[in-house]
Every structure is written in structure tokens, then in C-alpha cells.
Amino acid sequence: MSNAESKHAESERAGSDRARSKRAGSWLRELVILVVVAVVVAFGVRTFIAASFYIPSGSMEHTLDIHDRVLVYKLGYRFHDPNRGDIVVFKAPHQWAEETGDGGDWIKRVIAVGGDKVAYDDAKGRITVNGKAINEPYIYRNAQGAQDPPSEAPFSVTVPKGRLWLMGDHRSNSSDSREHYLQSHNVMLSTVPESSVVGRAFATYWPLNRMTWLSAPSTFDSVPDARAAN
């Protein structure tokens, strides 16, 4: 091979090496950008749209069992208030957290919203909201099929505006609005501000054999508006 041919071959190899190096650098930059974008999107989704929530206690059995994982939609309540029957994740009020030693996120069912009158009378055996008795098939049943009573004692409360009356489905094992009201008879300490709600649990996704949608029961559809009931 002549000197000219040798120099030409070396020049081609050098050019090819530079091209490969340039492609590798470009690919690496694209990969870094993709990873950064994925992290930002994941963070944005978790922060503003949806997140996973782990069930640590039996207060919502057997709608939600211990160790279940649910998906929580966080964006919806930016546009509308929580509805009766929704299962919501919320920041525990200070006194609730102080009594239980758990100051994290809690999960309960919305039974009544601001302005509603929620009551329980042993003689009727059902909770009423604005005078309408609600059927609660989701309330906990033990292994023998016996269902918890809706409440262990009567009560009658008008929920303040902007606040929620929340109850666990496992009534005999739930620190909730009912329990706190029966202890304190203080409606403000017994209800939760809407601003404390993180989002609505809309599906159970783990374990796989418990996958299901978490929709509000139809029993709440017939509850009259608080103003119409008064």
C-alpha cells in the first residue's frame, strides 16, 4: 500500500471513530434527557394526579384489607368537593393522630358532607343522612357472617360547612368521626376539613386477587340535598 493510500485509510478510520464517538455521545445525552423527563413526569403524576397508598390497618375491612394497595386520584377534588360514599385518603387531624400515635395519611369513607344531618337511632338500626336511611352492605362482617352495627350508640350531628363526616367500614375497629363524637360530643373535633383530603381511592390493585374498582355505593344516590331536607 502506498503512503497516500495508507494516509487515506488512516483518515477514514479516524473519521469513522469520530462519527462513532459522536453517535455514542448523542445517544448518551438522549438517554439522560429521557431519564430526567421520566423522573419529572413520574414526580408530577405522583404529586398532582395519582399515587399509590398502602393499607396499614383493619379500619376499612373488608372493603380494604391490611396490606392492600390502592390507587388514589388526587386531581379530582381540585374541581369538585368530595361526595358521599367516596373512599378518601386524608391527613389525620391533630387530635386523631395524637390519640392513635399515627400522624400519617388515613383512609375512610365519606358518609356526610357539610350541611348534612347525619344520625343513628338504635330503633331504626340504620344511619340516616338528611332523614334518608342508607343501606350499608360494605360494613364489616366477621368469619361467621355477623355484621357490625352501624354505630355502637345513637348520635345526631349537623356537619359544619367545609367539613366531612368520615367513617371506617369496620365500625368496631375504626377511629373515625363517629367514635370521636361519641367521646367528645364536639362536632369540630369529630369532623375533617375538606382541605385535608389528599384524594379519592378509586381502585385496589394489589394483591392481584383483590383487584377491583372502588365506586360510591348507589345507596347515597337517594340522599336528599341538605337544604331540601330542612
PDB file of N, CA, C and O in Angstrom, residues 99-176:
ATOM      1  N   GLU A  99     -54.114  10.791  69.503  1.00  0.00           N
ATOM      2  CA  GLU A  99     -54.721   9.707  70.272  1.00  0.00           C
ATOM      3  C   GLU A  99     -54.244   8.331  69.813  1.00  0.00           C
ATOM      4  O   GLU A  99     -54.128   7.404  70.609  1.00  0.00           O
ATOM      5  N   THR A 100     -53.980   8.201  68.509  1.00  0.00           N
ATOM      6  CA  THR A 100     -53.600   6.897  67.968  1.00  0.00           C
ATOM      7  C   THR A 100     -52.097   6.740  67.768  1.00  0.00           C
ATOM      8  O   THR A 100     -51.610   5.631  67.568  1.00  0.00           O
ATOM      9  N   GLY A 101     -51.371   7.863  67.784  1.00  0.00           N
ATOM     10  CA  GLY A 101     -49.937   7.805  67.528  1.00  0.00           C
ATOM     11  C   GLY A 101     -49.603   7.664  66.066  1.00  0.00           C
ATOM     12  O   GLY A 101     -48.458   7.382  65.700  1.00  0.00           O
ATOM     13  N   ASP A 102     -50.587   7.883  65.204  1.00  0.00           N
ATOM     14  CA  ASP A 102     -50.368   7.758  63.764  1.00  0.00           C
ATOM     15  C   ASP A 102     -50.726   9.083  63.098  1.00  0.00           C
ATOM     16  O   ASP A 102     -51.894   9.427  62.958  1.00  0.00           O
ATOM     17  N   GLY A 103     -49.702   9.830  62.696  1.00  0.00           N
ATOM     18  CA  GLY A 103     -49.944  11.136  62.100  1.00  0.00           C
ATOM     19  C   GLY A 103     -49.852  11.156  60.591  1.00  0.00           C
ATOM     20  O   GLY A 103     -49.785  12.224  59.988  1.00  0.00           O
ATOM     21  N   GLY A 104     -49.869  10.001  59.971  1.00  0.00           N
ATOM     22  CA  GLY A 104     -49.746   9.952  58.518  1.00  0.00           C
ATOM     23  C   GLY A 104     -51.070  10.122  57.804  1.00  0.00           C
ATOM     24  O   GLY A 104     -52.027  10.695  58.334  1.00  0.00           O
ATOM     25  N   ASP A 105     -51.127   9.606  56.579  1.00  0.00           N
ATOM     26  CA  ASP A 105     -52.362   9.640  55.802  1.00  0.00           C
ATOM     27  C   ASP A 105     -53.298   8.526  56.283  1.00  0.00           C
ATOM     28  O   ASP A 105     -52.868   7.406  56.524  1.00  0.00           O
ATOM     29  N   TRP A 106     -54.577   8.858  56.393  1.00  0.00           N
ATOM     30  CA  TRP A 106     -55.603   7.888  56.784  1.00  0.00           C
ATOM     31  C   TRP A 106     -56.560   7.680  55.629  1.00  0.00           C
ATOM     32  O   TRP A 106     -56.593   8.482  54.681  1.00  0.00           O
ATOM     33  N   ILE A 107     -57.370   6.632  55.728  1.00  0.00           N
ATOM     34  CA  ILE A 107     -58.359   6.356  54.680  1.00  0.00           C
ATOM     35  C   ILE A 107     -59.683   5.946  55.327  1.00  0.00           C
ATOM     36  O   ILE A 107     -59.714   5.101  56.221  1.00  0.00           O
ATOM     37  N   LYS A 108     -60.773   6.611  54.906  1.00  0.00           N
ATOM     38  CA  LYS A 108     -62.114   6.348  55.433  1.00  0.00           C
ATOM     39  C   LYS A 108     -63.133   6.602  54.322  1.00  0.00           C
ATOM     40  O   LYS A 108     -62.802   7.100  53.248  1.00  0.00           O
ATOM     41  N   ARG A 109     -64.400   6.343  54.651  1.00  0.00           N
ATOM     42  CA  ARG A 109     -65.491   6.599  53.705  1.00  0.00           C
ATOM     43  C   ARG A 109     -66.251   7.868  54.108  1.00  0.00           C
ATOM     44  O   ARG A 109     -66.541   8.076  55.283  1.00  0.00           O
ATOM     45  N   VAL A 110     -66.569   8.687  53.116  1.00  0.00           N
ATOM     46  CA  VAL A 110     -67.387   9.879  53.363  1.00  0.00           C
ATOM     47  C   VAL A 110     -68.841   9.442  53.544  1.00  0.00           C
ATOM     48  O   VAL A 110     -69.433   8.855  52.640  1.00  0.00           O
ATOM     49  N   ILE A 111     -69.402   9.724  54.699  1.00  0.00           N
ATOM     50  CA  ILE A 111     -70.804   9.391  54.965  1.00  0.00           C
ATOM     51  C   ILE A 111     -71.684  10.631  54.813  1.00  0.00           C
ATOM     52  O   ILE A 111     -72.821  10.551  54.327  1.00  0.00           O
ATOM     53  N   ALA A 112     -71.183  11.780  55.223  1.00  0.00           N
ATOM     54  CA  ALA A 112     -71.950  13.024  55.117  1.00  0.00           C
ATOM     55  C   ALA A 112     -70.998  14.182  54.842  1.00  0.00           C
ATOM     56  O   ALA A 112     -69.830  14.154  55.244  1.00  0.00           O
ATOM     57  N   VAL A 113     -71.521  15.191  54.141  1.00  0.00           N
ATOM     58  CA  VAL A 113     -70.718  16.365  53.784  1.00  0.00           C
ATOM     59  C   VAL A 113     -71.278  17.595  54.486  1.00  0.00           C
ATOM     60  O   VAL A 113     -72.306  17.532  55.172  1.00  0.00           O
ATOM     61  N   GLY A 114     -70.599  18.727  54.331  1.00  0.00           N
ATOM     62  CA  GLY A 114     -71.005  19.952  55.001  1.00  0.00           C
ATOM     63  C   GLY A 114     -72.469  20.307  54.793  1.00  0.00           C
ATOM     64  O   GLY A 114     -72.955  20.323  53.672  1.00  0.00           O
ATOM     65  N   GLY A 115     -73.182  20.575  55.887  1.00  0.00           N
ATOM     66  CA  GLY A 115     -74.600  20.914  55.831  1.00  0.00           C
ATOM     67  C   GLY A 115     -75.512  19.729  56.065  1.00  0.00           C
ATOM     68  O   GLY A 115     -76.696  19.900  56.396  1.00  0.00           O
ATOM     69  N   ASP A 116     -75.004  18.508  55.893  1.00  0.00           N
ATOM     70  CA  ASP A 116     -75.814  17.306  56.095  1.00  0.00           C
ATOM     71  C   ASP A 116     -76.089  17.066  57.572  1.00  0.00           C
ATOM     72  O   ASP A 116     -75.249  17.352  58.432  1.00  0.00           O
ATOM     73  N   LYS A 117     -77.258  16.493  57.847  1.00  0.00           N
ATOM     74  CA  LYS A 117     -77.553  15.989  59.186  1.00  0.00           C
ATOM     75  C   LYS A 117     -77.402  14.481  59.154  1.00  0.00           C
ATOM     76  O   LYS A 117     -78.112  13.789  58.423  1.00  0.00           O
ATOM     77  N   VAL A 118     -76.450  13.961  59.918  1.00  0.00           N
ATOM     78  CA  VAL A 118     -76.200  12.526  59.968  1.00  0.00           C
ATOM     79  C   VAL A 118     -76.582  12.031  61.364  1.00  0.00           C
ATOM     80  O   VAL A 118     -76.258  12.675  62.365  1.00  0.00           O
ATOM     81  N   ALA A 119     -77.306  10.915  61.417  1.00  0.00           N
ATOM     82  CA  ALA A 119     -77.816  10.450  62.710  1.00  0.00           C
ATOM     83  C   ALA A 119     -77.907   8.934  62.732  1.00  0.00           C
ATOM     84  O   ALA A 119     -77.931   8.266  61.683  1.00  0.00           O
ATOM     85  N   TYR A 120     -77.948   8.399  63.953  1.00  0.00           N
ATOM     86  CA  TYR A 120     -78.162   6.963  64.141  1.00  0.00           C
ATOM     87  C   TYR A 120     -79.089   6.766  65.325  1.00  0.00           C
ATOM     88  O   TYR A 120     -78.893   7.331  66.399  1.00  0.00           O
ATOM     89  N   ASP A 121     -80.109   5.941  65.107  1.00  0.00           N
ATOM     90  CA  ASP A 121     -81.081   5.621  66.151  1.00  0.00           C
ATOM     91  C   ASP A 121     -81.138   4.101  66.259  1.00  0.00           C
ATOM     92  O   ASP A 121     -81.417   3.415  65.276  1.00  0.00           O
ATOM     93  N   ASP A 122     -80.867   3.568  67.449  1.00  0.00           N
ATOM     94  CA  ASP A 122     -80.855   2.116  67.641  1.00  0.00           C
ATOM     95  C   ASP A 122     -82.140   1.455  67.153  1.00  0.00           C
ATOM     96  O   ASP A 122     -82.132   0.351  66.601  1.00  0.00           O
ATOM     97  N   ALA A 123     -83.263   2.138  67.334  1.00  0.00           N
ATOM     98  CA  ALA A 123     -84.552   1.544  66.966  1.00  0.00           C
ATOM     99  C   ALA A 123     -84.650   1.303  65.465  1.00  0.00           C
ATOM    100  O   ALA A 123     -85.242   0.324  65.009  1.00  0.00           O
ATOM    101  N   LYS A 124     -84.055   2.194  64.680  1.00  0.00           N
ATOM    102  CA  LYS A 124     -84.110   2.056  63.221  1.00  0.00           C
ATOM    103  C   LYS A 124     -83.010   1.121  62.696  1.00  0.00           C
ATOM    104  O   LYS A 124     -83.177   0.469  61.672  1.00  0.00           O
ATOM    105  N   GLY A 125     -81.896   1.105  63.404  1.00  0.00           N
ATOM    106  CA  GLY A 125     -80.813   0.206  63.021  1.00  0.00           C
ATOM    107  C   GLY A 125     -80.040   0.630  61.785  1.00  0.00           C
ATOM    108  O   GLY A 125     -79.236  -0.142  61.267  1.00  0.00           O
ATOM    109  N   ARG A 126     -80.297   1.839  61.282  1.00  0.00           N
ATOM    110  CA  ARG A 126     -79.555   2.331  60.127  1.00  0.00           C
ATOM    111  C   ARG A 126     -79.175   3.796  60.334  1.00  0.00           C
ATOM    112  O   ARG A 126     -79.883   4.541  60.997  1.00  0.00           O
ATOM    113  N   ILE A 127     -78.068   4.182  59.746  1.00  0.00           N
ATOM    114  CA  ILE A 127     -77.674   5.583  59.755  1.00  0.00           C
ATOM    115  C   ILE A 127     -78.547   6.334  58.754  1.00  0.00           C
ATOM    116  O   ILE A 127     -78.871   5.817  57.675  1.00  0.00           O
ATOM    117  N   THR A 128     -78.939   7.543  59.132  1.00  0.00           N
ATOM    118  CA  THR A 128     -79.696   8.387  58.209  1.00  0.00           C
ATOM    119  C   THR A 128     -78.870   9.619  57.860  1.00  0.00           C
ATOM    120  O   THR A 128     -78.114  10.139  58.699  1.00  0.00           O
ATOM    121  N   VAL A 129     -79.010  10.060  56.629  1.00  0.00           N
ATOM    122  CA  VAL A 129     -78.382  11.301  56.178  1.00  0.00           C
ATOM    123  C   VAL A 129     -79.494  12.172  55.612  1.00  0.00           C
ATOM    124  O   VAL A 129     -80.176  11.776  54.661  1.00  0.00           O
ATOM    125  N   ASN A 130     -79.704  13.321  56.227  1.00  0.00           N
ATOM    126  CA  ASN A 130     -80.804  14.221  55.867  1.00  0.00           C
ATOM    127  C   ASN A 130     -82.142  13.490  55.884  1.00  0.00           C
ATOM    128  O   ASN A 130     -83.010  13.694  55.030  1.00  0.00           O
ATOM    129  N   GLY A 131     -82.281  12.615  56.886  1.00  0.00           N
ATOM    130  CA  GLY A 131     -83.531  11.897  57.088  1.00  0.00           C
ATOM    131  C   GLY A 131     -83.679  10.634  56.254  1.00  0.00           C
ATOM    132  O   GLY A 131     -84.619   9.861  56.468  1.00  0.00           O
ATOM    133  N   LYS A 132     -82.776  10.377  55.338  1.00  0.00           N
ATOM    134  CA  LYS A 132     -82.843   9.190  54.476  1.00  0.00           C
ATOM    135  C   LYS A 132     -81.983   8.071  55.057  1.00  0.00           C
ATOM    136  O   LYS A 132     -80.779   8.226  55.243  1.00  0.00           O
ATOM    137  N   ALA A 133     -82.604   6.941  55.353  1.00  0.00           N
ATOM    138  CA  ALA A 133     -81.852   5.783  55.864  1.00  0.00           C
ATOM    139  C   ALA A 133     -81.020   5.189  54.737  1.00  0.00           C
ATOM    140  O   ALA A 133     -81.507   5.018  53.607  1.00  0.00           O
ATOM    141  N   ILE A 134     -79.770   4.897  55.018  1.00  0.00           N
ATOM    142  CA  ILE A 134     -78.879   4.338  53.992  1.00  0.00           C
ATOM    143  C   ILE A 134     -78.566   2.881  54.312  1.00  0.00           C
ATOM    144  O   ILE A 134     -78.325   2.512  55.455  1.00  0.00           O
ATOM    145  N   ASN A 135     -78.599   2.067  53.266  1.00  0.00           N
ATOM    146  CA  ASN A 135     -78.156   0.674  53.394  1.00  0.00           C
ATOM    147  C   ASN A 135     -76.645   0.644  53.257  1.00  0.00           C
ATOM    148  O   ASN A 135     -76.088   1.280  52.359  1.00  0.00           O
ATOM    149  N   GLU A 136     -75.983  -0.108  54.118  1.00  0.00           N
ATOM    150  CA  GLU A 136     -74.523  -0.140  54.122  1.00  0.00           C
ATOM    151  C   GLU A 136     -74.004  -1.577  54.016  1.00  0.00           C
ATOM    152  O   GLU A 136     -73.494  -2.140  54.989  1.00  0.00           O
ATOM    153  N   PRO A 137     -74.081  -2.163  52.837  1.00  0.00           N
ATOM    154  CA  PRO A 137     -73.626  -3.545  52.672  1.00  0.00           C
ATOM    155  C   PRO A 137     -72.116  -3.709  52.828  1.00  0.00           C
ATOM    156  O   PRO A 137     -71.624  -4.828  52.997  1.00  0.00           O
ATOM    157  N   TYR A 138     -71.394  -2.596  52.770  1.00  0.00           N
ATOM    158  CA  TYR A 138     -69.935  -2.633  52.874  1.00  0.00           C
ATOM    159  C   TYR A 138     -69.447  -2.774  54.312  1.00  0.00           C
ATOM    160  O   TYR A 138     -68.264  -2.995  54.556  1.00  0.00           O
ATOM    161  N   ILE A 139     -70.336  -2.615  55.302  1.00  0.00           N
ATOM    162  CA  ILE A 139     -69.903  -2.722  56.701  1.00  0.00           C
ATOM    163  C   ILE A 139     -69.351  -4.126  56.983  1.00  0.00           C
ATOM    164  O   ILE A 139     -69.864  -5.128  56.494  1.00  0.00           O
ATOM    165  N   TYR A 140     -68.325  -4.165  57.764  1.00  0.00           N
ATOM    166  CA  TYR A 140     -67.571  -5.387  58.089  1.00  0.00           C
ATOM    167  C   TYR A 140     -68.460  -6.530  58.590  1.00  0.00           C
ATOM    168  O   TYR A 140     -69.364  -6.329  59.412  1.00  0.00           O
ATOM    169  N   ARG A 141     -68.177  -7.714  58.082  1.00  0.00           N
ATOM    170  CA  ARG A 141     -68.768  -8.957  58.592  1.00  0.00           C
ATOM    171  C   ARG A 141     -67.642  -9.876  59.057  1.00  0.00           C
ATOM    172  O   ARG A 141     -66.607  -9.966  58.397  1.00  0.00           O
ATOM    173  N   ASN A 142     -67.862 -10.570  60.164  1.00  0.00           N
ATOM    174  CA  ASN A 142     -66.841 -11.483  60.657  1.00  0.00           C
ATOM    175  C   ASN A 142     -66.918 -12.825  59.925  1.00  0.00           C
ATOM    176  O   ASN A 142     -67.725 -12.997  58.993  1.00  0.00           O
ATOM    177  N   ALA A 143     -66.079 -13.755  60.334  1.00  0.00           N
ATOM    178  CA  ALA A 143     -65.995 -15.043  59.640  1.00  0.00           C
ATOM    179  C   ALA A 143     -67.306 -15.812  59.686  1.00  0.00           C
ATOM    180  O   ALA A 143     -67.584 -16.647  58.823  1.00  0.00           O
ATOM    181  N   GLN A 144     -68.133 -15.535  60.687  1.00  0.00           N
ATOM    182  CA  GLN A 144     -69.428 -16.217  60.803  1.00  0.00           C
ATOM    183  C   GLN A 144     -70.541 -15.477  60.045  1.00  0.00           C
ATOM    184  O   GLN A 144     -71.688 -15.909  60.032  1.00  0.00           O
ATOM    185  N   GLY A 145     -70.192 -14.341  59.435  1.00  0.00           N
ATOM    186  CA  GLY A 145     -71.169 -13.594  58.647  1.00  0.00           C
ATOM    187  C   GLY A 145     -71.924 -12.536  59.420  1.00  0.00           C
ATOM    188  O   GLY A 145     -72.795 -11.859  58.862  1.00  0.00           O
ATOM    189  N   ALA A 146     -71.622 -12.365  60.714  1.00  0.00           N
ATOM    190  CA  ALA A 146     -72.300 -11.351  61.526  1.00  0.00           C
ATOM    191  C   ALA A 146     -71.741  -9.969  61.190  1.00  0.00           C
ATOM    192  O   ALA A 146     -70.527  -9.765  61.177  1.00  0.00           O
ATOM    193  N   GLN A 147     -72.647  -9.019  60.922  1.00  0.00           N
ATOM    194  CA  GLN A 147     -72.244  -7.681  60.530  1.00  0.00           C
ATOM    195  C   GLN A 147     -72.154  -6.745  61.730  1.00  0.00           C
ATOM    196  O   GLN A 147     -72.971  -6.811  62.653  1.00  0.00           O
ATOM    197  N   ASP A 148     -71.124  -5.875  61.731  1.00  0.00           N
ATOM    198  CA  ASP A 148     -71.041  -4.843  62.763  1.00  0.00           C
ATOM    199  C   ASP A 148     -72.296  -3.972  62.714  1.00  0.00           C
ATOM    200  O   ASP A 148     -72.835  -3.719  61.624  1.00  0.00           O
ATOM    201  N   PRO A 149     -72.751  -3.465  63.859  1.00  0.00           N
ATOM    202  CA  PRO A 149     -73.819  -2.458  63.822  1.00  0.00           C
ATOM    203  C   PRO A 149     -73.262  -1.166  63.219  1.00  0.00           C
ATOM    204  O   PRO A 149     -72.056  -0.910  63.305  1.00  0.00           O
ATOM    205  N   PRO A 150     -74.110  -0.339  62.604  1.00  0.00           N
ATOM    206  CA  PRO A 150     -73.633   0.921  62.033  1.00  0.00           C
ATOM    207  C   PRO A 150     -72.941   1.823  63.052  1.00  0.00           C
ATOM    208  O   PRO A 150     -72.035   2.576  62.725  1.00  0.00           O
ATOM    209  N   SER A 151     -73.390   1.747  64.312  1.00  0.00           N
ATOM    210  CA  SER A 151     -72.768   2.507  65.401  1.00  0.00           C
ATOM    211  C   SER A 151     -73.085   1.783  66.702  1.00  0.00           C
ATOM    212  O   SER A 151     -74.121   1.126  66.816  1.00  0.00           O
ATOM    213  N   GLU A 152     -72.206   1.938  67.692  1.00  0.00           N
ATOM    214  CA  GLU A 152     -72.466   1.287  68.975  1.00  0.00           C
ATOM    215  C   GLU A 152     -73.378   2.127  69.865  1.00  0.00           C
ATOM    216  O   GLU A 152     -73.810   1.665  70.923  1.00  0.00           O
ATOM    217  N   ALA A 153     -73.667   3.370  69.449  1.00  0.00           N
ATOM    218  CA  ALA A 153     -74.540   4.236  70.248  1.00  0.00           C
ATOM    219  C   ALA A 153     -75.197   5.268  69.337  1.00  0.00           C
ATOM    220  O   ALA A 153     -74.665   5.601  68.279  1.00  0.00           O
ATOM    221  N   PRO A 154     -76.364   5.778  69.741  1.00  0.00           N
ATOM    222  CA  PRO A 154     -77.046   6.793  68.927  1.00  0.00           C
ATOM    223  C   PRO A 154     -76.263   8.107  68.880  1.00  0.00           C
ATOM    224  O   PRO A 154     -75.502   8.434  69.795  1.00  0.00           O
ATOM    225  N   PHE A 155     -76.484   8.871  67.832  1.00  0.00           N
ATOM    226  CA  PHE A 155     -75.929  10.219  67.717  1.00  0.00           C
ATOM    227  C   PHE A 155     -76.747  10.989  66.694  1.00  0.00           C
ATOM    228  O   PHE A 155     -77.473  10.403  65.881  1.00  0.00           O
ATOM    229  N   SER A 156     -76.646  12.301  66.733  1.00  0.00           N
ATOM    230  CA  SER A 156     -77.287  13.166  65.742  1.00  0.00           C
ATOM    231  C   SER A 156     -76.433  14.420  65.599  1.00  0.00           C
ATOM    232  O   SER A 156     -76.214  15.143  66.576  1.00  0.00           O
ATOM    233  N   VAL A 157     -75.939  14.665  64.390  1.00  0.00           N
ATOM    234  CA  VAL A 157     -74.975  15.750  64.167  1.00  0.00           C
ATOM    235  C   VAL A 157     -75.293  16.450  62.850  1.00  0.00           C
ATOM    236  O   VAL A 157     -75.637  15.798  61.865  1.00  0.00           O
ATOM    237  N   THR A 158     -75.152  17.760  62.832  1.00  0.00           N
ATOM    238  CA  THR A 158     -75.161  18.510  61.577  1.00  0.00           C
ATOM    239  C   THR A 158     -73.718  18.858  61.245  1.00  0.00           C
ATOM    240  O   THR A 158     -73.020  19.512  62.035  1.00  0.00           O
ATOM    241  N   VAL A 159     -73.253  18.391  60.102  1.00  0.00           N
ATOM    242  CA  VAL A 159     -71.852  18.568  59.716  1.00  0.00           C
ATOM    243  C   VAL A 159     -71.610  20.026  59.321  1.00  0.00           C
ATOM    244  O   VAL A 159     -72.333  20.573  58.478  1.00  0.00           O
ATOM    245  N   PRO A 160     -70.616  20.684  59.907  1.00  0.00           N
ATOM    246  CA  PRO A 160     -70.327  22.074  59.536  1.00  0.00           C
ATOM    247  C   PRO A 160     -69.912  22.191  58.071  1.00  0.00           C
ATOM    248  O   PRO A 160     -69.366  21.260  57.488  1.00  0.00           O
ATOM    249  N   LYS A 161     -70.193  23.350  57.494  1.00  0.00           N
ATOM    250  CA  LYS A 161     -69.801  23.608  56.115  1.00  0.00           C
ATOM    251  C   LYS A 161     -68.287  23.450  55.955  1.00  0.00           C
ATOM    252  O   LYS A 161     -67.509  23.843  56.822  1.00  0.00           O
ATOM    253  N   GLY A 162     -67.892  22.867  54.830  1.00  0.00           N
ATOM    254  CA  GLY A 162     -66.471  22.703  54.547  1.00  0.00           C
ATOM    255  C   GLY A 162     -65.822  21.548  55.275  1.00  0.00           C
ATOM    256  O   GLY A 162     -64.593  21.389  55.217  1.00  0.00           O
ATOM    257  N   ARG A 163     -66.641  20.721  55.962  1.00  0.00           N
ATOM    258  CA  ARG A 163     -66.088  19.596  56.712  1.00  0.00           C
ATOM    259  C   ARG A 163     -66.797  18.302  56.309  1.00  0.00           C
ATOM    260  O   ARG A 163     -67.862  18.334  55.663  1.00  0.00           O
ATOM    261  N   LEU A 164     -66.209  17.171  56.693  1.00  0.00           N
ATOM    262  CA  LEU A 164     -66.713  15.860  56.296  1.00  0.00           C
ATOM    263  C   LEU A 164     -66.896  14.960  57.512  1.00  0.00           C
ATOM    264  O   LEU A 164     -66.099  15.011  58.454  1.00  0.00           O
ATOM    265  N   TRP A 165     -67.934  14.134  57.437  1.00  0.00           N
ATOM    266  CA  TRP A 165     -68.151  13.086  58.446  1.00  0.00           C
ATOM    267  C   TRP A 165     -67.655  11.789  57.827  1.00  0.00           C
ATOM    268  O   TRP A 165     -68.206  11.288  56.857  1.00  0.00           O
ATOM    269  N   LEU A 166     -66.558  11.254  58.377  1.00  0.00           N
ATOM    270  CA  LEU A 166     -65.885  10.091  57.808  1.00  0.00           C
ATOM    271  C   LEU A 166     -66.000   8.903  58.749  1.00  0.00           C
ATOM    272  O   LEU A 166     -65.832   9.044  59.971  1.00  0.00           O
ATOM    273  N   MET A 167     -66.258   7.728  58.172  1.00  0.00           N
ATOM    274  CA  MET A 167     -66.356   6.518  58.981  1.00  0.00           C
ATOM    275  C   MET A 167     -65.640   5.366  58.295  1.00  0.00           C
ATOM    276  O   MET A 167     -65.620   5.279  57.058  1.00  0.00           O
ATOM    277  N   GLY A 168     -65.057   4.486  59.104  1.00  0.00           N
ATOM    278  CA  GLY A 168     -64.460   3.275  58.568  1.00  0.00           C
ATOM    279  C   GLY A 168     -65.528   2.224  58.328  1.00  0.00           C
ATOM    280  O   GLY A 168     -66.548   2.193  59.024  1.00  0.00           O
ATOM    281  N   ASP A 169     -65.316   1.327  57.383  1.00  0.00           N
ATOM    282  CA  ASP A 169     -66.282   0.263  57.125  1.00  0.00           C
ATOM    283  C   ASP A 169     -66.265  -0.794  58.233  1.00  0.00           C
ATOM    284  O   ASP A 169     -67.264  -1.470  58.466  1.00  0.00           O
ATOM    285  N   HIS A 170     -65.128  -0.936  58.914  1.00  0.00           N
ATOM    286  CA  HIS A 170     -65.034  -1.855  60.055  1.00  0.00           C
ATOM    287  C   HIS A 170     -65.355  -1.043  61.306  1.00  0.00           C
ATOM    288  O   HIS A 170     -64.463  -0.606  62.034  1.00  0.00           O
ATOM    289  N   ARG A 171     -66.636  -0.862  61.562  1.00  0.00           N
ATOM    290  CA  ARG A 171     -67.079   0.092  62.573  1.00  0.00           C
ATOM    291  C   ARG A 171     -66.544  -0.205  63.963  1.00  0.00           C
ATOM    292  O   ARG A 171     -66.297   0.711  64.753  1.00  0.00           O
ATOM    293  N   SER A 172     -66.383  -1.461  64.311  1.00  0.00           N
ATOM    294  CA  SER A 172     -65.908  -1.796  65.660  1.00  0.00           C
ATOM    295  C   SER A 172     -64.390  -1.679  65.787  1.00  0.00           C
ATOM    296  O   SER A 172     -63.835  -1.911  66.861  1.00  0.00           O
ATOM    297  N   ASN A 173     -63.732  -1.284  64.702  1.00  0.00           N
ATOM    298  CA  ASN A 173     -62.267  -1.186  64.723  1.00  0.00           C
ATOM    299  C   ASN A 173     -61.808   0.049  63.945  1.00  0.00           C
ATOM    300  O   ASN A 173     -60.871  -0.009  63.174  1.00  0.00           O
ATOM    301  N   SER A 174     -62.522   1.170  64.148  1.00  0.00           N
ATOM    302  CA  SER A 174     -62.197   2.363  63.379  1.00  0.00           C
ATOM    303  C   SER A 174     -62.229   3.612  64.237  1.00  0.00           C
ATOM    304  O   SER A 174     -63.234   3.912  64.889  1.00  0.00           O
ATOM    305  N   SER A 175     -61.112   4.345  64.249  1.00  0.00           N
ATOM    306  CA  SER A 175     -61.074   5.659  64.883  1.00  0.00           C
ATOM    307  C   SER A 175     -61.567   6.659  63.841  1.00  0.00           C
ATOM    308  O   SER A 175     -60.847   7.001  62.898  1.00  0.00           O
ATOM    309  N   ASP A 176     -62.809   7.127  63.986  1.00  0.00           N
ATOM    310  CA  ASP A 176     -63.416   7.942  62.939  1.00  0.00           C
ATOM    311  C   ASP A 176     -64.317   9.014  63.536  1.00  0.00           C
ATOM    312  O   ASP A 176     -64.299   9.246  64.755  1.00  0.00           O
TER     313      ASP A 176
END
